[in-house]
């Protein structure tokens, strides 16, 4: 076992991990932060996306020990300080960007990473950025619409297909 | 996963020392190795993580060469090589998906030498030099077949040095589920000739299409290869595309790369 210390959503946390402990496992099973979901566990689906030092990564495909000293952001840290939904989360609700909700934590974290890099993405840029996030309910249209809306763009012309 | 220890050295020297023990394996970004460990297809006693070795991270240019540290992520190459070598940056920007590109590294990709990976086509298609912890290996001597390279046990790719071409382009026919290349072709034009390297197609891994190189060196246009054909012998054949289909794609993707080269 190795001791790891990292900052998660601005708060310093430590824990004892095995070499093989995944960052996703550390978050969920050791810290009980179950907002980060594990869908496929094969780095395909993106439900486990978190930010490590500001970059979107799949937390099921990174070891907790590799996050030693890192700044980690998870879905639990996304809401506004008063507990209300942040602009991306609110847009997902307003535009029906989720149905079962399983993929949503990863979708929101990927969307946040995209909008930080590219504050006004085109529809095709949004779709390209979501290549690694799989949703089996929505057909993606409303997720794309929500992210476009969260970026402050007019989405009235995007049909609700 | 079977249990293993993990070490995070800060220097190449410490990484090489850590790899000196039995059943130790280097860990790059882990985007292939971690899924492999989950399948119990590898069982190292120790993983030596290279992502904390700062001297192995970065992109720089010097005298017509682009040097990329072995632990540099695809996302960093896509961003930082965009002006100096757009053909390579374009390749890097289409590997996997954004989260994979934020972890996966050029050294990890070249050390693994997946027969459908993108970077081997760029390294072979430019005649790059693979710089390791103890020597330099020309790309022509480096790739030894599917998942096989000239690397020795415990040897680490510290950097890759690419001669910057006049024009280059990579065309990937995407296998949409895996995001690897069903067939990918890297074309690079230099003052002394053209190189063409193909990934995803052959059972022997990445290879140079020398007939096309000769034709394109004489006339750098898609028409120059119109009379050539690629043998389907030794091509990968699976449910996504049989050998004849892949052989056909090699020519199609080469033509597209020539037309798009910038």
CSV table of C-alpha atoms in Angstrom, one decimal:
chain,number,residue,atom,x,y,z
A,1,UNK,CA,0.0,0.0,0.0
A,2,UNK,CA,1.1,3.5,-0.8
A,3,UNK,CA,-0.1,6.8,0.6
A,4,UNK,CA,-1.5,9.2,-1.9
A,5,UNK,CA,-2.4,12.8,-1.4
A,6,UNK,CA,-4.3,14.9,-3.9
A,7,UNK,CA,-6.6,17.9,-4.0
A,8,UNK,CA,-10.2,16.9,-5.0
A,9,UNK,CA,-12.6,19.7,-5.8
A,10,UNK,CA,-10.2,22.0,-3.9
A,11,UNK,CA,-10.0,20.0,-0.8
A,12,UNK,CA,-6.9,18.0,0.2
A,13,UNK,CA,-7.5,14.3,0.7
A,14,UNK,CA,-5.2,11.3,1.4
A,15,UNK,CA,-5.6,7.6,1.3
A,16,UNK,CA,-3.8,4.3,1.2
A,17,UNK,CA,-3.9,2.6,-2.2
A,18,UNK,CA,-2.6,-0.4,-3.9
A,19,UNK,CA,-0.5,0.0,-7.1
A,20,UNK,CA,-3.5,-1.3,-9.1
A,21,UNK,CA,-6.1,1.0,-7.5
A,22,UNK,CA,-7.7,3.0,-10.3
A,23,UNK,CA,-8.4,6.7,-9.7
A,24,UNK,CA,-12.1,5.9,-10.3
A,25,UNK,CA,-12.0,3.1,-7.6
A,26,UNK,CA,-10.2,5.5,-5.2
A,27,UNK,CA,-12.9,8.1,-5.7
A,28,UNK,CA,-15.9,5.7,-5.4
A,29,UNK,CA,-14.9,3.0,-3.0
A,30,UNK,CA,-12.4,4.8,-0.7
A,31,UNK,CA,-13.8,8.3,-0.7
A,32,UNK,CA,-17.5,7.3,-1.4
A,33,UNK,CA,-17.7,9.9,-4.1
A,34,UNK,CA,-20.0,7.9,-6.3
A,35,UNK,CA,-20.9,10.7,-8.7
A,36,UNK,CA,-18.1,9.5,-11.0
A,37,UNK,CA,-19.6,6.5,-12.8
A,38,UNK,CA,-17.9,3.4,-14.1
A,39,UNK,CA,-19.7,2.2,-17.2
A,40,UNK,CA,-17.5,0.0,-19.4
A,41,UNK,CA,-14.3,-0.1,-17.4
A,42,UNK,CA,-12.5,-0.4,-20.7
A,43,UNK,CA,-11.9,3.3,-21.4
A,44,UNK,CA,-14.6,3.4,-24.1
A,45,UNK,CA,-17.6,5.0,-22.6
A,46,UNK,CA,-16.5,8.2,-20.7
A,47,UNK,CA,-18.9,7.9,-17.8
A,48,UNK,CA,-15.8,8.1,-15.5
A,49,UNK,CA,-14.4,11.4,-16.9
A,50,UNK,CA,-12.9,13.7,-14.3
A,51,UNK,CA,-10.3,16.5,-14.7
A,52,UNK,CA,-6.7,16.0,-13.5
A,53,UNK,CA,-4.7,19.2,-13.5
A,54,UNK,CA,-7.4,20.7,-15.7
A,55,UNK,CA,-7.4,18.0,-18.3
A,56,UNK,CA,-10.3,15.6,-19.0
A,57,UNK,CA,-9.2,12.0,-18.4
A,58,UNK,CA,-10.9,8.7,-18.0
A,59,UNK,CA,-10.5,7.9,-14.3
A,60,UNK,CA,-10.9,4.2,-14.9
A,61,UNK,CA,-7.8,4.3,-17.0
A,62,UNK,CA,-5.4,6.0,-14.7
A,63,UNK,CA,-4.0,4.8,-11.3
A,64,UNK,CA,-4.7,6.6,-8.1
A,65,UNK,CA,-1.0,6.7,-7.5
A,66,UNK,CA,-0.5,8.6,-10.7
A,67,UNK,CA,-2.7,11.4,-9.3
A,68,UNK,CA,-0.3,12.0,-6.4
A,69,UNK,CA,-0.1,15.7,-5.9
A,70,UNK,CA,-2.6,16.4,-8.6
A,71,UNK,CA,-5.6,18.7,-8.7
A,72,UNK,CA,-8.7,16.6,-9.4
A,73,UNK,CA,-12.1,17.9,-10.3
A,74,UNK,CA,-15.2,15.6,-10.2
A,75,UNK,CA,-18.9,16.1,-10.8
A,76,UNK,CA,-19.4,16.6,-7.1
A,77,UNK,CA,-17.5,19.9,-7.4
A,78,UNK,CA,-19.4,21.3,-10.3
A,79,UNK,CA,-22.5,22.9,-8.7
A,80,UNK,CA,-22.4,26.6,-7.8
A,81,UNK,CA,-21.3,27.6,-4.3
A,82,UNK,CA,-24.9,27.9,-3.2
A,83,UNK,CA,-25.7,24.3,-4.3
A,84,UNK,CA,-27.6,25.3,-7.4
A,85,UNK,CA,-26.7,23.7,-10.7
A,86,UNK,CA,-24.0,25.3,-12.7
A,87,UNK,CA,-24.6,26.6,-16.2
A,88,UNK,CA,-23.8,23.3,-17.9
A,89,UNK,CA,-25.8,21.2,-15.5
A,90,UNK,CA,-28.7,23.6,-15.8
A,91,UNK,CA,-28.6,23.5,-19.6
A,92,UNK,CA,-28.7,19.6,-19.5
A,93,UNK,CA,-31.9,19.9,-17.4
A,94,UNK,CA,-33.4,22.6,-19.5
A,95,UNK,CA,-32.7,20.9,-22.8
A,96,UNK,CA,-33.4,17.3,-21.7
A,97,UNK,CA,-29.8,16.3,-22.2
A,98,UNK,CA,-30.2,13.2,-20.1
A,99,UNK,CA,-32.7,10.4,-19.7
A,100,UNK,CA,-31.3,7.6,-17.4
A,101,UNK,CA,-28.5,9.9,-16.3
A,102,UNK,CA,-25.8,7.3,-16.1
A,103,UNK,CA,-23.5,9.0,-18.6
A,104,UNK,CA,-24.3,12.5,-17.4
A,105,UNK,CA,-21.4,13.0,-14.9
A,106,UNK,CA,-18.9,12.2,-17.7
A,107,UNK,CA,-20.8,14.2,-20.2
A,108,UNK,CA,-20.8,17.3,-17.9
A,109,UNK,CA,-17.1,16.9,-17.2
A,110,UNK,CA,-16.2,16.6,-20.9
A,111,UNK,CA,-18.5,19.5,-21.7
A,112,UNK,CA,-16.7,21.6,-19.0
A,113,UNK,CA,-13.3,20.7,-20.5
A,114,UNK,CA,-14.5,21.6,-24.0
A,115,UNK,CA,-15.9,24.9,-23.1
A,116,UNK,CA,-12.8,25.9,-21.2
A,117,UNK,CA,-10.7,25.2,-24.4
A,118,UNK,CA,-13.3,26.4,-26.8
A,119,UNK,CA,-15.9,28.7,-25.3
A,120,UNK,CA,-18.0,28.9,-28.5
A,121,UNK,CA,-17.8,25.6,-30.2
A,122,UNK,CA,-19.7,24.7,-33.3
A,123,UNK,CA,-22.2,21.8,-33.3
A,124,UNK,CA,-19.7,19.6,-35.1
A,125,UNK,CA,-16.9,20.6,-32.6
A,126,UNK,CA,-19.2,19.5,-29.8
A,127,UNK,CA,-19.9,16.2,-31.4
A,128,UNK,CA,-16.2,15.6,-32.1
A,129,UNK,CA,-15.3,16.4,-28.5
A,130,UNK,CA,-17.9,13.8,-27.3
A,131,UNK,CA,-16.3,11.0,-29.3
A,132,UNK,CA,-15.3,9.3,-26.1
A,133,UNK,CA,-18.5,9.8,-24.2
A,134,UNK,CA,-21.2,7.2,-25.0
A,135,UNK,CA,-25.0,7.8,-24.2
A,136,UNK,CA,-27.4,5.0,-24.9
A,137,UNK,CA,-30.6,7.0,-24.2
A,138,UNK,CA,-30.7,10.4,-25.8
A,139,UNK,CA,-29.2,9.9,-29.3
A,140,UNK,CA,-27.0,12.9,-28.4
A,141,UNK,CA,-29.0,15.6,-30.0
A,142,UNK,CA,-30.2,17.1,-26.7
A,143,UNK,CA,-26.8,16.7,-25.1
A,144,UNK,CA,-25.2,18.7,-28.0
A,145,UNK,CA,-28.0,21.3,-27.7
A,146,UNK,CA,-27.4,21.6,-24.0
A,147,UNK,CA,-23.7,22.2,-24.4
A,148,UNK,CA,-24.3,24.7,-27.2
A,149,UNK,CA,-26.8,26.5,-24.9
A,150,UNK,CA,-24.4,26.4,-22.0
A,151,UNK,CA,-21.9,28.2,-24.2
A,152,UNK,CA,-24.4,31.0,-24.6
A,153,UNK,CA,-25.3,30.3,-28.2
A,154,UNK,CA,-28.8,30.4,-29.6
A,155,UNK,CA,-30.0,26.9,-30.0
A,156,UNK,CA,-33.6,27.7,-31.1
A,157,UNK,CA,-32.6,26.7,-34.7
A,158,UNK,CA,-31.3,23.3,-33.6
A,159,UNK,CA,-34.2,21.0,-34.2
A,160,UNK,CA,-35.2,18.6,-31.3
A,161,UNK,CA,-34.8,15.6,-33.5
B,1,UNK,CA,-5.7,-6.9,-12.4
B,2,UNK,CA,-3.1,-8.9,-10.6
B,3,UNK,CA,-1.3,-6.9,-7.9
B,4,UNK,CA,1.8,-4.9,-8.7
B,5,UNK,CA,3.9,-2.1,-7.2
B,6,UNK,CA,4.0,1.3,-8.9
B,7,UNK,CA,6.9,3.7,-8.9
B,8,UNK,CA,7.0,7.3,-10.2
B,9,UNK,CA,10.6,8.3,-10.9
B,10,UNK,CA,11.5,11.9,-11.7
B,11,UNK,CA,14.4,11.3,-14.0
B,12,UNK,CA,15.3,9.0,-16.9
B,13,UNK,CA,18.2,7.6,-14.9
B,14,UNK,CA,15.9,6.7,-12.0
B,15,UNK,CA,13.3,5.2,-14.4
B,16,UNK,CA,16.0,3.0,-15.9
B,17,UNK,CA,17.2,1.9,-12.5
B,18,UNK,CA,13.6,1.1,-11.4
B,19,UNK,CA,13.2,-1.0,-14.5
B,20,UNK,CA,16.2,-3.0,-13.7
B,21,UNK,CA,14.3,-5.4,-11.4
B,22,UNK,CA,12.6,-8.6,-12.5
B,23,UNK,CA,9.2,-8.3,-14.2
B,24,UNK,CA,9.2,-4.5,-14.1
B,25,UNK,CA,7.4,-2.7,-17.0
B,26,UNK,CA,7.3,0.9,-18.1
B,27,UNK,CA,3.9,2.7,-17.9
B,28,UNK,CA,3.4,5.6,-20.3
B,29,UNK,CA,-0.1,7.1,-20.4
B,30,UNK,CA,-1.6,3.7,-19.8
B,31,UNK,CA,-4.3,4.0,-22.4
B,32,UNK,CA,-3.4,0.6,-23.8
B,33,UNK,CA,-1.5,-1.0,-20.9
B,34,UNK,CA,-4.2,-0.4,-18.2
B,35,UNK,CA,-7.0,-2.2,-20.2
B,36,UNK,CA,-4.4,-4.9,-21.0
B,37,UNK,CA,-3.7,-5.3,-17.2
B,38,UNK,CA,-7.5,-5.5,-16.5
B,39,UNK,CA,-7.7,-8.4,-19.0
B,40,UNK,CA,-4.9,-10.0,-17.1
B,41,UNK,CA,-2.9,-10.2,-20.4
B,42,UNK,CA,0.1,-8.7,-18.6
B,43,UNK,CA,1.3,-9.4,-15.1
B,44,UNK,CA,4.2,-7.1,-14.2
B,45,UNK,CA,5.6,-7.2,-10.6
B,46,UNK,CA,6.2,-3.5,-10.9
B,47,UNK,CA,5.1,-0.6,-13.1
B,48,UNK,CA,7.4,2.3,-13.6
B,49,UNK,CA,5.3,5.3,-14.4
B,50,UNK,CA,7.1,7.7,-16.8
B,51,UNK,CA,4.6,10.5,-16.8
B,52,UNK,CA,6.4,12.3,-13.9
B,53,UNK,CA,9.7,12.4,-15.8
B,54,UNK,CA,9.8,16.1,-16.8
B,55,UNK,CA,12.8,15.7,-19.1
B,56,UNK,CA,10.7,13.4,-21.3
B,57,UNK,CA,7.9,15.9,-21.8
B,58,UNK,CA,7.8,18.6,-24.5
B,59,UNK,CA,7.9,19.6,-28.1
B,60,UNK,CA,10.8,21.6,-29.7
B,61,UNK,CA,12.3,22.4,-33.1
B,62,UNK,CA,15.9,22.6,-34.0
B,63,UNK,CA,17.5,22.8,-37.5
B,64,UNK,CA,14.6,21.3,-39.4
B,65,UNK,CA,13.9,18.6,-36.8
B,66,UNK,CA,10.9,18.3,-34.5
B,67,UNK,CA,11.8,16.6,-31.2
B,68,UNK,CA,9.0,15.3,-29.0
B,69,UNK,CA,9.7,13.9,-25.5
B,70,UNK,CA,8.6,10.3,-25.1
B,71,UNK,CA,6.1,11.1,-22.3
B,72,UNK,CA,4.4,13.9,-24.3
B,73,UNK,CA,0.7,13.4,-24.7
B,74,UNK,CA,-1.1,13.3,-28.0
B,75,UNK,CA,-3.0,16.4,-27.0
B,76,UNK,CA,0.2,18.3,-26.4
B,77,UNK,CA,1.6,17.2,-29.8
B,78,UNK,CA,-1.7,18.2,-31.5
B,79,UNK,CA,-1.4,21.7,-30.0
B,80,UNK,CA,2.3,22.4,-30.0
B,81,UNK,CA,3.3,20.8,-33.3
B,82,UNK,CA,0.5,22.5,-35.2
B,83,UNK,CA,2.6,25.3,-36.7
B,84,UNK,CA,5.9,23.4,-37.2
B,85,UNK,CA,4.6,20.1,-38.5
B,86,UNK,CA,0.8,20.2,-39.2
B,87,UNK,CA,0.7,16.7,-40.7
B,88,UNK,CA,1.9,15.2,-37.4
B,89,UNK,CA,-0.3,17.5,-35.3
B,90,UNK,CA,-3.3,16.4,-37.4
B,91,UNK,CA,-2.5,12.8,-36.8
B,92,UNK,CA,-2.1,13.3,-33.0
B,93,UNK,CA,-5.4,15.2,-32.9
B,94,UNK,CA,-7.4,12.2,-34.2
B,95,UNK,CA,-6.0,9.5,-32.0
B,96,UNK,CA,-8.7,8.0,-29.7
B,97,UNK,CA,-10.8,10.6,-28.1
B,98,UNK,CA,-10.0,13.8,-26.2
B,99,UNK,CA,-9.7,12.1,-22.8
B,100,UNK,CA,-7.4,9.4,-24.3
B,101,UNK,CA,-5.3,12.1,-25.9
B,102,UNK,CA,-4.8,13.8,-22.6
B,103,UNK,CA,-3.1,10.7,-21.2
B,104,UNK,CA,-1.7,8.6,-24.0
B,105,UNK,CA,1.9,9.3,-25.0
B,106,UNK,CA,4.0,9.1,-28.2
B,107,UNK,CA,6.6,6.9,-26.5
B,108,UNK,CA,3.9,4.5,-25.2
B,109,UNK,CA,2.4,4.3,-28.7
B,110,UNK,CA,5.7,3.6,-30.4
B,111,UNK,CA,6.8,1.1,-27.7
B,112,UNK,CA,3.6,-0.8,-28.0
B,113,UNK,CA,3.6,-0.8,-31.8
B,114,UNK,CA,0.0,-1.8,-32.2
B,115,UNK,CA,-0.5,-2.8,-35.9
B,116,UNK,CA,-3.3,-0.3,-36.2
B,117,UNK,CA,-1.8,2.6,-34.2
B,118,UNK,CA,-1.3,6.0,-35.9
B,119,UNK,CA,2.2,7.1,-34.6
B,120,UNK,CA,4.1,4.2,-36.2
B,121,UNK,CA,3.0,5.4,-39.6
B,122,UNK,CA,4.4,8.9,-38.8
B,123,UNK,CA,7.7,7.7,-37.5
B,124,UNK,CA,8.3,5.3,-40.4
B,125,UNK,CA,6.8,7.7,-42.9
B,126,UNK,CA,9.3,10.5,-42.0
B,127,UNK,CA,12.3,8.3,-41.2
B,128,UNK,CA,12.2,9.5,-37.6
B,129,UNK,CA,14.8,8.6,-35.1
B,130,UNK,CA,13.7,6.8,-31.9
B,131,UNK,CA,15.9,8.1,-29.0
B,132,UNK,CA,16.0,5.7,-26.1
B,133,UNK,CA,17.6,5.7,-22.7
B,134,UNK,CA,20.8,4.4,-24.2
B,135,UNK,CA,20.9,4.7,-28.0
B,136,UNK,CA,19.3,6.1,-31.2
B,137,UNK,CA,17.3,3.8,-33.5
B,138,UNK,CA,16.3,4.7,-37.1
B,139,UNK,CA,12.6,4.1,-37.7
B,140,UNK,CA,13.5,1.8,-40.6
B,141,UNK,CA,15.3,-0.5,-38.0
B,142,UNK,CA,12.9,0.0,-35.2
B,143,UNK,CA,9.6,-1.6,-36.2
B,144,UNK,CA,9.9,-5.4,-36.3
B,145,UNK,CA,6.3,-6.6,-36.8
B,146,UNK,CA,3.1,-6.6,-34.9
B,147,UNK,CA,3.6,-5.5,-31.3
B,148,UNK,CA,7.4,-6.0,-31.8
B,149,UNK,CA,10.1,-3.4,-31.8
B,150,UNK,CA,13.9,-3.2,-31.5
B,151,UNK,CA,13.6,-2.0,-27.9
B,152,UNK,CA,15.3,-4.2,-25.3
B,153,UNK,CA,13.9,-5.0,-21.8
B,154,UNK,CA,14.1,-1.9,-19.6
B,155,UNK,CA,14.9,0.5,-22.5
B,156,UNK,CA,12.8,3.6,-22.4
B,157,UNK,CA,11.9,5.9,-25.4
B,158,UNK,CA,13.0,9.3,-24.1
B,159,UNK,CA,12.3,11.2,-27.3
B,160,UNK,CA,11.5,11.0,-31.0
B,161,UNK,CA,13.1,13.2,-33.6
B,162,UNK,CA,11.2,13.9,-36.8
B,163,UNK,CA,12.8,15.5,-39.9
B,164,UNK,CA,10.2,18.1,-40.8
B,165,UNK,CA,9.0,17.5,-44.4
B,166,UNK,CA,8.1,20.1,-47.0
B,167,UNK,CA,4.6,18.6,-47.1
B,168,UNK,CA,2.9,15.8,-45.3
B,169,UNK,CA,-0.5,14.4,-44.5
B,170,UNK,CA,-2.0,11.4,-42.7
B,171,UNK,CA,-5.3,9.9,-43.8
B,172,UNK,CA,-7.0,7.5,-41.4
B,173,UNK,CA,-9.9,5.3,-42.5
B,174,UNK,CA,-11.4,5.1,-39.0
B,175,UNK,CA,-12.5,1.9,-37.4
B,176,UNK,CA,-15.3,3.8,-35.5
B,177,UNK,CA,-15.6,1.5,-32.5
B,178,UNK,CA,-11.9,1.3,-31.6
B,179,UNK,CA,-11.0,4.7,-33.1
B,180,UNK,CA,-7.8,3.0,-34.4
B,181,UNK,CA,-7.0,3.0,-38.1
B,182,UNK,CA,-8.7,0.3,-40.3
B,183,UNK,CA,-6.0,1.6,-42.7
B,184,UNK,CA,-3.9,4.7,-42.2
B,185,UNK,CA,-1.4,6.2,-44.6
B,186,UNK,CA,1.3,8.8,-43.8
B,187,UNK,CA,2.8,10.6,-46.8
B,188,UNK,CA,5.8,12.9,-46.4
B,189,UNK,CA,7.5,14.8,-49.2
B,190,UNK,CA,11.2,15.8,-48.7
B,191,UNK,CA,13.6,17.6,-51.1
B,192,UNK,CA,15.2,14.2,-51.8
B,193,UNK,CA,12.1,12.0,-52.2
B,194,UNK,CA,8.8,10.9,-50.8
B,195,UNK,CA,8.1,8.4,-48.0
B,196,UNK,CA,4.8,6.5,-47.6
B,197,UNK,CA,4.1,4.4,-44.5
B,198,UNK,CA,0.9,2.3,-44.0
B,199,UNK,CA,-0.6,1.2,-40.7
B,200,UNK,CA,-3.6,-0.9,-39.9
B,201,UNK,CA,-3.3,-3.0,-43.0
B,202,UNK,CA,-0.6,-5.6,-42.7
B,203,UNK,CA,-0.2,-8.6,-40.4
B,204,UNK,CA,3.4,-7.5,-40.1
B,205,UNK,CA,2.5,-4.1,-38.7
B,206,UNK,CA,3.5,-0.8,-40.2
B,207,UNK,CA,5.3,-0.9,-43.5
B,208,UNK,CA,6.6,1.4,-46.3
B,209,UNK,CA,4.9,1.2,-49.7
B,210,UNK,CA,8.0,1.6,-51.8
B,211,UNK,CA,6.4,1.5,-55.3
B,212,UNK,CA,4.3,4.5,-54.3
B,213,UNK,CA,7.3,6.3,-52.9
B,214,UNK,CA,9.1,5.9,-56.2
B,215,UNK,CA,6.1,7.1,-58.2
B,216,UNK,CA,5.4,10.0,-55.9
B,217,UNK,CA,9.1,11.1,-55.8
B,218,UNK,CA,8.9,11.5,-59.6
B,219,UNK,CA,5.5,13.1,-59.6
B,220,UNK,CA,3.8,14.2,-56.4
B,221,UNK,CA,0.2,13.8,-57.4
B,222,UNK,CA,-2.6,11.3,-56.7
B,223,UNK,CA,-2.5,10.4,-60.5
B,224,UNK,CA,1.1,9.1,-60.1
B,225,UNK,CA,-0.1,6.1,-58.2
B,226,UNK,CA,-3.2,5.4,-60.3
B,227,UNK,CA,-1.6,2.5,-62.1
B,228,UNK,CA,-0.2,0.8,-59.0
B,229,UNK,CA,-1.8,-1.9,-57.0
B,230,UNK,CA,-1.2,-3.3,-53.5
B,231,UNK,CA,-1.0,-7.0,-53.0
B,232,UNK,CA,-3.6,-8.5,-50.5
B,233,UNK,CA,-1.0,-11.1,-49.4
B,234,UNK,CA,-0.3,-10.7,-45.6
B,235,UNK,CA,-3.0,-8.1,-45.2
B,236,UNK,CA,-5.2,-8.2,-42.1
B,237,UNK,CA,-8.5,-9.8,-42.8
B,238,UNK,CA,-11.3,-9.5,-40.2
B,239,UNK,CA,-15.0,-8.8,-40.0
B,240,UNK,CA,-14.4,-5.0,-40.4
B,241,UNK,CA,-12.6,-5.5,-43.8
B,242,UNK,CA,-11.0,-8.4,-45.6
B,243,UNK,CA,-7.5,-8.4,-47.0
B,244,UNK,CA,-8.5,-7.3,-50.5
B,245,UNK,CA,-10.5,-4.4,-49.0
B,246,UNK,CA,-7.6,-3.2,-46.9
B,247,UNK,CA,-5.2,-3.5,-49.9
B,248,UNK,CA,-7.6,-1.3,-51.9
B,249,UNK,CA,-7.9,1.2,-49.0
B,250,UNK,CA,-4.1,1.6,-48.9
B,251,UNK,CA,-4.1,3.0,-52.4
B,252,UNK,CA,-7.2,5.2,-51.8
B,253,UNK,CA,-5.9,6.6,-48.6
B,254,UNK,CA,-2.4,7.3,-50.1
B,255,UNK,CA,-4.1,9.2,-52.9
B,256,UNK,CA,-6.1,11.3,-50.4
B,257,UNK,CA,-3.0,12.0,-48.3
B,258,UNK,CA,-1.1,13.2,-51.4
B,259,UNK,CA,-4.0,15.5,-52.4
B,260,UNK,CA,-4.3,16.8,-48.9
B,261,UNK,CA,-0.6,17.2,-48.1
B,262,UNK,CA,0.4,20.7,-46.9
